[in-house]
Amino acid sequence: MPELRNLTLNFGPQHPAAHGVLRLILEMDGEVIQRADPHIGLLHRATEKLAESKPYNQSIGYMDRLDYMSMMCNEHCYVMAIEKLLGVTVPERAQYIRVMYDEITRILNHLLWLGTHALDVGAMTIFLYAFRERETLIDAYEAVSGSRMHATYYRPGGVYRDLPDFMPQYQTGKFRTEKEASRLNENRQGSLLDYLEDFTDHFPGYVDEYETLLTDNRIWKQRLVDIAIVSPDEAKQLGFTGPMLRGSGIEWDLRKKQPYEVYERMDFDIPIGVNGDCYDRYLVRMEEMRQSNRIIRQCIEWLRENPGPVIAESHKFAPPKRADMKGDMEALIHHFKLFTEGFCLPEGEVYTGIEHPKGEFGIYLVSDGANKPYRVKIRAPGFAHLSTMNDMVKGHMLADVVTVIGTQDIVFGDVDR
Amino acid sequence: MYELAYDLIIILLKIFAILIPLMTAVAYLTYAERRLIGFMQVRIGPNRVGFFGFRMFGLGQPIADAVKLMFKEIVMPAEANRYLFVIAPILAIAPALAAWAVVPFGDGLVLADINAGLLYILALTSLGVYGVIIAGWASNSKYAFLGAMRSAAQIVSYEIAMGFALVGVLMAAHSLNLREIVLQQSGGFWHWYWLPLLPLFMVYLISGVAETNRAPFDVAEGESEIVAGFHVEYSGMLFAVFFLAEYANIILISMLTVLMFWGGWLSPFEGIPLLGAATAWIPGIFWLVMKTFFFMFCFLWFRATFPRYRYDQIMRLGWKVLIPVTIVWLVVLAVAIVAKLPPWFG
């Protein structure tokens, strides 16, 4: 009688469901997982070290590239850490813009999560529907920052510039007729706020569309219900945050519990799950998209009525206006100093955490008084979630591994940093 | 002697008359799939490759794909069993093509009008799984192996449900000859077997989707789980042969569904006073093809809509739902036949 051994399967890093470069060593008894060992580090770019070797204001762009599905939220946490140590107050309008873009980012992230999660489970149409809506929001990113993904829009003291009064238009050309262009430009006639309001009018309908395809679908429910159940106690012990924690039924949201910026003025609800399985986490995220939509609407309303500065006046950390530099010696010096030396932070240490779409994203900053951080530690939500892979998939089948990867909403940019 | 040669040539010509349209249909089914699913997913799909400089909605795409696959290198994995590796795709496509021998395209339009047609079909469609198993085994890859195991278990279970569904057809028609089965259904839309055999029809269609390894039962390929399953190591023409077999099977299953439950080449307007006479000139093959198109469309539609079942859930569906349903309905059917229930069994 030959000795029976478990089947060891090398899952990834080149695997369609690996969400980037996840490598899992799966030990399986038939199709049932006995042990899952995630190997990480294939996308390690030493972001923390890079940030420590550059002036504070030059590392904002690195933050975009951490979790490259929720760019502005990462920036937000980093600039908040700097602001906290500097002790600056951000203009109110900038705070509203940040909250609005945080929620746009949350919808962007959740749409991608929904698309890839559904694709992993086998429903491929949702993926393309989700990308249709993402396109609209990515255009909103582009309108304020000029970049579709890596915005670098948030700066210490505010945001890079005010919201534009007009949207870029589609041009006609060899591949686009006049009629097509005008159809595409239909919602781009007004300002960015009009454009976003138009989106928020339609978006709940789109979420309903996704839910028609998935929520009551028998196969979808069979694949998600009772998969990878995490009890509330376990969820706390495993270091879950964000939708993963709320899916297990714990009402914890930094936007409510430790409000930053203007979240305490916003009217929104926190959805929580009951059973802590993949299906509950799916429902939680779907509802979060609707709530984000509500927050965006409230921000739009306020931003319409309240013009004002969007970045702090002090030129010690915020660049002067381009026009002033032409005539004002002081402004030119400030500009030069800011973009070569940067600025120095007082000695000390600070931790800021924000409610990132994936969970609590934190920046721990130690300053020794120089223009570079002495140490930057990034708390990535995905890292804590991925480390629970073994606990979540043990006893489930191979097909459930991809469901769990989907439900954890893993992005390797922030796991590996 | 000459007579024998003459017969042989006639048979060969008939085979070509079936195979060439079939292969064209397979090629354009792949195109239709990409375009249709494209439209369902708010995108365009292939629309560039045409003929002689004309774009023609991308109709040249399947031809271009075929040419590309023919010129690609066939990569043989280092530790693979070379003979089985090459035989597997042949084993997959041979039954998918051979089954067409007994498929009637009209009254008398059939290559081999044999009395055991249904049995022949059942036997050949079951053979297709050997191609999958051998491919998974010969590849010497864990992913391919898992795909083959899944496929074997799945096809064995669904074969039973499918077989039972066909027993219902056999009972109703009193014949294993496909032409006879169709002719038994003549008399108009309400005489077709889909109504008295409705549960069996559903079971047959679901098993058919499972049998061809199509979504939502595509666990044997399971893109997001085991990458491409049994054909993960195949490239070039060997891969293309698997691909052709899958699509030939889709067409076969769709046509068999039509023949056994939807009146084959019979007109849906038969027996309706004015409309029936007005459409009587339309050849039966038109109706057969139109009905088959509908079921082929369903295959594509399912793929765009449903998530994938998990492997154990497929087993549960097969054994605990489909097989009991067919057995219960066979009893109901037997009672209906003994009672000579009109209009089907009167």
Tab-separated table of N, CA, C and O in Angstrom, chain B residues 63-115:
chain	number	residue	atom	x	y	z
B	63	ILE	N	-11.589	32.927	-39.085
B	63	ILE	CA	-10.615	32.405	-40.051
B	63	ILE	C	-9.210	32.804	-39.600
B	63	ILE	O	-8.286	31.987	-39.560
B	64	ALA	N	-9.075	34.060	-39.215
B	64	ALA	CA	-7.766	34.538	-38.780
B	64	ALA	C	-7.301	33.769	-37.545
B	64	ALA	O	-6.127	33.382	-37.442
B	65	ASP	N	-8.229	33.510	-36.622
B	65	ASP	CA	-7.874	32.750	-35.422
B	65	ASP	C	-7.399	31.355	-35.784
B	65	ASP	O	-6.408	30.864	-35.244
B	66	ALA	N	-8.139	30.729	-36.707
B	66	ALA	CA	-7.781	29.365	-37.096
B	66	ALA	C	-6.389	29.340	-37.717
B	66	ALA	O	-5.558	28.498	-37.376
B	67	VAL	N	-6.125	30.304	-38.601
B	67	VAL	CA	-4.820	30.347	-39.257
B	67	VAL	C	-3.722	30.567	-38.217
B	67	VAL	O	-2.684	29.899	-38.218
B	68	LYS	N	-3.988	31.479	-37.283
B	68	LYS	CA	-2.995	31.742	-36.239
B	68	LYS	C	-2.701	30.470	-35.452
B	68	LYS	O	-1.538	30.112	-35.246
B	69	LEU	N	-3.764	29.769	-35.048
B	69	LEU	CA	-3.557	28.579	-34.214
B	69	LEU	C	-2.812	27.491	-34.975
B	69	LEU	O	-2.023	26.750	-34.406
B	70	MET	N	-3.067	27.426	-36.287
B	70	MET	CA	-2.383	26.393	-37.068
B	70	MET	C	-0.891	26.636	-37.126
B	70	MET	O	-0.107	25.703	-37.173
B	71	PHE	N	-0.487	27.894	-37.128
B	71	PHE	CA	0.934	28.192	-37.264
B	71	PHE	C	1.648	28.283	-35.926
B	71	PHE	O	2.849	28.516	-35.883
B	72	LYS	N	0.920	28.154	-34.848
B	72	LYS	CA	1.585	28.263	-33.547
B	72	LYS	C	2.273	26.953	-33.189
B	72	LYS	O	1.864	25.875	-33.600
B	73	GLU	N	3.312	27.102	-32.388
B	73	GLU	CA	4.049	25.913	-31.981
B	73	GLU	C	3.217	25.108	-30.996
B	73	GLU	O	2.522	25.669	-30.157
B	74	ILE	N	3.304	23.795	-31.111
B	74	ILE	CA	2.665	22.930	-30.132
B	74	ILE	C	3.702	22.634	-29.061
B	74	ILE	O	4.704	21.966	-29.312
B	75	VAL	N	3.489	23.176	-27.888
B	75	VAL	CA	4.462	22.999	-26.812
B	75	VAL	C	4.121	21.722	-26.063
B	75	VAL	O	2.997	21.547	-25.609
B	76	MET	N	5.121	20.865	-25.961
B	76	MET	CA	4.909	19.590	-25.271
B	76	MET	C	5.589	19.688	-23.909
B	76	MET	O	6.801	19.887	-23.834
B	77	PRO	N	4.854	19.566	-22.815
B	77	PRO	CA	5.495	19.656	-21.500
B	77	PRO	C	6.566	18.563	-21.350
B	77	PRO	O	6.425	17.466	-21.912
B	78	ALA	N	7.606	18.881	-20.601
B	78	ALA	CA	8.779	18.006	-20.525
B	78	ALA	C	8.421	16.596	-20.089
B	78	ALA	O	8.860	15.621	-20.689
B	79	GLU	N	7.636	16.474	-19.043
B	79	GLU	CA	7.371	15.148	-18.492
B	79	GLU	C	6.061	14.565	-19.011
B	79	GLU	O	5.538	13.620	-18.432
B	80	ALA	N	5.512	15.152	-20.069
B	80	ALA	CA	4.220	14.685	-20.548
B	80	ALA	C	4.363	13.354	-21.271
B	80	ALA	O	5.413	13.036	-21.817
B	81	ASN	N	3.281	12.608	-21.281
B	81	ASN	CA	3.230	11.385	-22.075
B	81	ASN	C	2.879	11.789	-23.506
B	81	ASN	O	1.755	12.156	-23.813
B	82	ARG	N	3.871	11.709	-24.393
B	82	ARG	CA	3.716	12.312	-25.717
B	82	ARG	C	2.553	11.722	-26.508
B	82	ARG	O	1.826	12.433	-27.187
B	83	TYR	N	2.393	10.401	-26.429
B	83	TYR	CA	1.362	9.772	-27.268
B	83	TYR	C	-0.027	10.169	-26.779
B	83	TYR	O	-0.872	10.619	-27.539
B	84	LEU	N	-0.230	10.007	-25.480
B	84	LEU	CA	-1.546	10.350	-24.947
B	84	LEU	C	-1.836	11.833	-25.133
B	84	LEU	O	-2.964	12.235	-25.384
B	85	PHE	N	-0.787	12.633	-25.019
B	85	PHE	CA	-0.952	14.084	-25.145
B	85	PHE	C	-1.537	14.452	-26.509
B	85	PHE	O	-2.352	15.355	-26.628
B	86	VAL	N	-1.107	13.729	-27.538
B	86	VAL	CA	-1.603	14.024	-28.886
B	86	VAL	C	-2.935	13.332	-29.141
B	86	VAL	O	-3.809	13.870	-29.822
B	87	ILE	N	-3.091	12.156	-28.543
B	87	ILE	CA	-4.328	11.402	-28.801
B	87	ILE	C	-5.533	12.082	-28.152
B	87	ILE	O	-6.636	12.070	-28.694
B	88	ALA	N	-5.309	12.730	-27.003
B	88	ALA	CA	-6.433	13.278	-26.234
B	88	ALA	C	-7.337	14.205	-27.043
B	88	ALA	O	-8.557	13.999	-27.066
B	89	PRO	N	-6.791	15.207	-27.732
B	89	PRO	CA	-7.708	16.072	-28.493
B	89	PRO	C	-8.443	15.320	-29.583
B	89	PRO	O	-9.602	15.639	-29.890
B	90	ILE	N	-7.778	14.307	-30.149
B	90	ILE	CA	-8.452	13.528	-31.200
B	90	ILE	C	-9.629	12.778	-30.592
B	90	ILE	O	-10.723	12.718	-31.156
B	91	LEU	N	-9.395	12.217	-29.395
B	91	LEU	CA	-10.475	11.519	-28.715
B	91	LEU	C	-11.606	12.464	-28.350
B	91	LEU	O	-12.740	12.051	-28.206
B	92	ALA	N	-11.286	13.721	-28.161
B	92	ALA	CA	-12.337	14.666	-27.808
B	92	ALA	C	-13.175	15.025	-29.024
B	92	ALA	O	-14.391	15.143	-28.931
B	93	ILE	N	-12.541	15.203	-30.165
B	93	ILE	CA	-13.304	15.695	-31.322
B	93	ILE	C	-13.961	14.567	-32.109
B	93	ILE	O	-15.029	14.766	-32.685
B	94	ALA	N	-13.355	13.375	-32.107
B	94	ALA	CA	-13.906	12.296	-32.938
B	94	ALA	C	-15.366	11.998	-32.604
B	94	ALA	O	-16.213	11.991	-33.512
B	95	PRO	N	-15.710	11.764	-31.330
B	95	PRO	CA	-17.127	11.500	-31.053
B	95	PRO	C	-18.021	12.690	-31.354
B	95	PRO	O	-19.155	12.509	-31.799
B	96	ALA	N	-17.482	13.908	-31.139
B	96	ALA	CA	-18.298	15.099	-31.389
B	96	ALA	C	-18.682	15.183	-32.862
B	96	ALA	O	-19.746	15.690	-33.202
B	97	LEU	N	-17.816	14.683	-33.729
B	97	LEU	CA	-18.140	14.701	-35.163
B	97	LEU	C	-18.913	13.454	-35.572
B	97	LEU	O	-19.862	13.521	-36.357
B	98	ALA	N	-18.510	12.312	-35.008
B	98	ALA	CA	-19.130	11.047	-35.430
B	98	ALA	C	-20.615	11.013	-35.095
B	98	ALA	O	-21.409	10.399	-35.806
B	99	ALA	N	-20.986	11.684	-34.015
B	99	ALA	CA	-22.392	11.656	-33.604
B	99	ALA	C	-23.309	12.218	-34.674
B	99	ALA	O	-24.489	11.881	-34.726
B	100	TRP	N	-22.745	13.066	-35.547
B	100	TRP	CA	-23.592	13.701	-36.560
B	100	TRP	C	-24.078	12.706	-37.608
B	100	TRP	O	-24.964	13.035	-38.390
B	101	ALA	N	-23.505	11.503	-37.613
B	101	ALA	CA	-23.897	10.530	-38.631
B	101	ALA	C	-25.383	10.212	-38.562
B	101	ALA	O	-26.018	9.978	-39.586
B	102	VAL	N	-25.957	10.182	-37.376
B	102	VAL	CA	-27.349	9.758	-37.283
B	102	VAL	C	-28.313	10.920	-37.111
B	102	VAL	O	-29.495	10.715	-36.916
B	103	VAL	N	-27.784	12.157	-37.156
B	103	VAL	CA	-28.666	13.307	-36.939
B	103	VAL	C	-29.420	13.610	-38.237
B	103	VAL	O	-28.800	13.886	-39.258
B	104	PRO	N	-30.743	13.540	-38.216
B	104	PRO	CA	-31.491	13.848	-39.435
B	104	PRO	C	-31.729	15.353	-39.567
B	104	PRO	O	-32.121	16.008	-38.606
B	105	PHE	N	-31.468	15.870	-40.762
B	105	PHE	CA	-31.668	17.305	-40.982
B	105	PHE	C	-33.023	17.581	-41.626
B	105	PHE	O	-33.402	18.703	-41.861
B	106	GLY	N	-33.704	16.499	-41.976
B	106	GLY	CA	-35.023	16.625	-42.591
B	106	GLY	C	-35.538	15.214	-42.773
B	106	GLY	O	-34.838	14.252	-42.414
B	107	ASP	N	-36.722	15.065	-43.302
B	107	ASP	CA	-37.253	13.722	-43.494
B	107	ASP	C	-36.430	13.005	-44.555
B	107	ASP	O	-36.564	13.290	-45.739
B	108	GLY	N	-35.549	12.100	-44.138
B	108	GLY	CA	-34.708	11.376	-45.089
B	108	GLY	C	-33.344	11.992	-45.283
B	108	GLY	O	-32.459	11.377	-45.849
B	109	LEU	N	-33.141	13.209	-44.798
B	109	LEU	CA	-31.839	13.865	-44.947
B	109	LEU	C	-30.911	13.430	-43.828
B	109	LEU	O	-30.662	14.167	-42.879
B	110	VAL	N	-30.393	12.212	-43.929
B	110	VAL	CA	-29.545	11.715	-42.845
B	110	VAL	C	-28.511	10.785	-43.432
B	110	VAL	O	-28.769	10.092	-44.421
B	111	LEU	N	-27.316	10.810	-42.829
B	111	LEU	CA	-26.239	9.985	-43.365
B	111	LEU	C	-26.519	8.514	-43.102
B	111	LEU	O	-26.429	7.700	-44.006
B	112	ALA	N	-26.886	8.164	-41.884
B	112	ALA	CA	-27.146	6.767	-41.552
B	112	ALA	C	-28.460	6.702	-40.782
B	112	ALA	O	-28.522	7.090	-39.627
B	113	ASP	N	-29.491	6.208	-41.454
B	113	ASP	CA	-30.805	6.165	-40.830
B	113	ASP	C	-30.923	4.851	-40.067
B	113	ASP	O	-31.591	3.925	-40.497
B	114	ILE	N	-30.248	4.755	-38.933
B	114	ILE	CA	-30.242	3.486	-38.206
B	114	ILE	C	-31.280	3.515	-37.098
B	114	ILE	O	-31.653	4.575	-36.606
B	115	ASN	N	-31.693	2.339	-36.696
B	115	ASN	CA	-32.773	2.268	-35.719
B	115	ASN	C	-32.297	2.524	-34.297
B	115	ASN	O	-33.090	2.857	-33.437
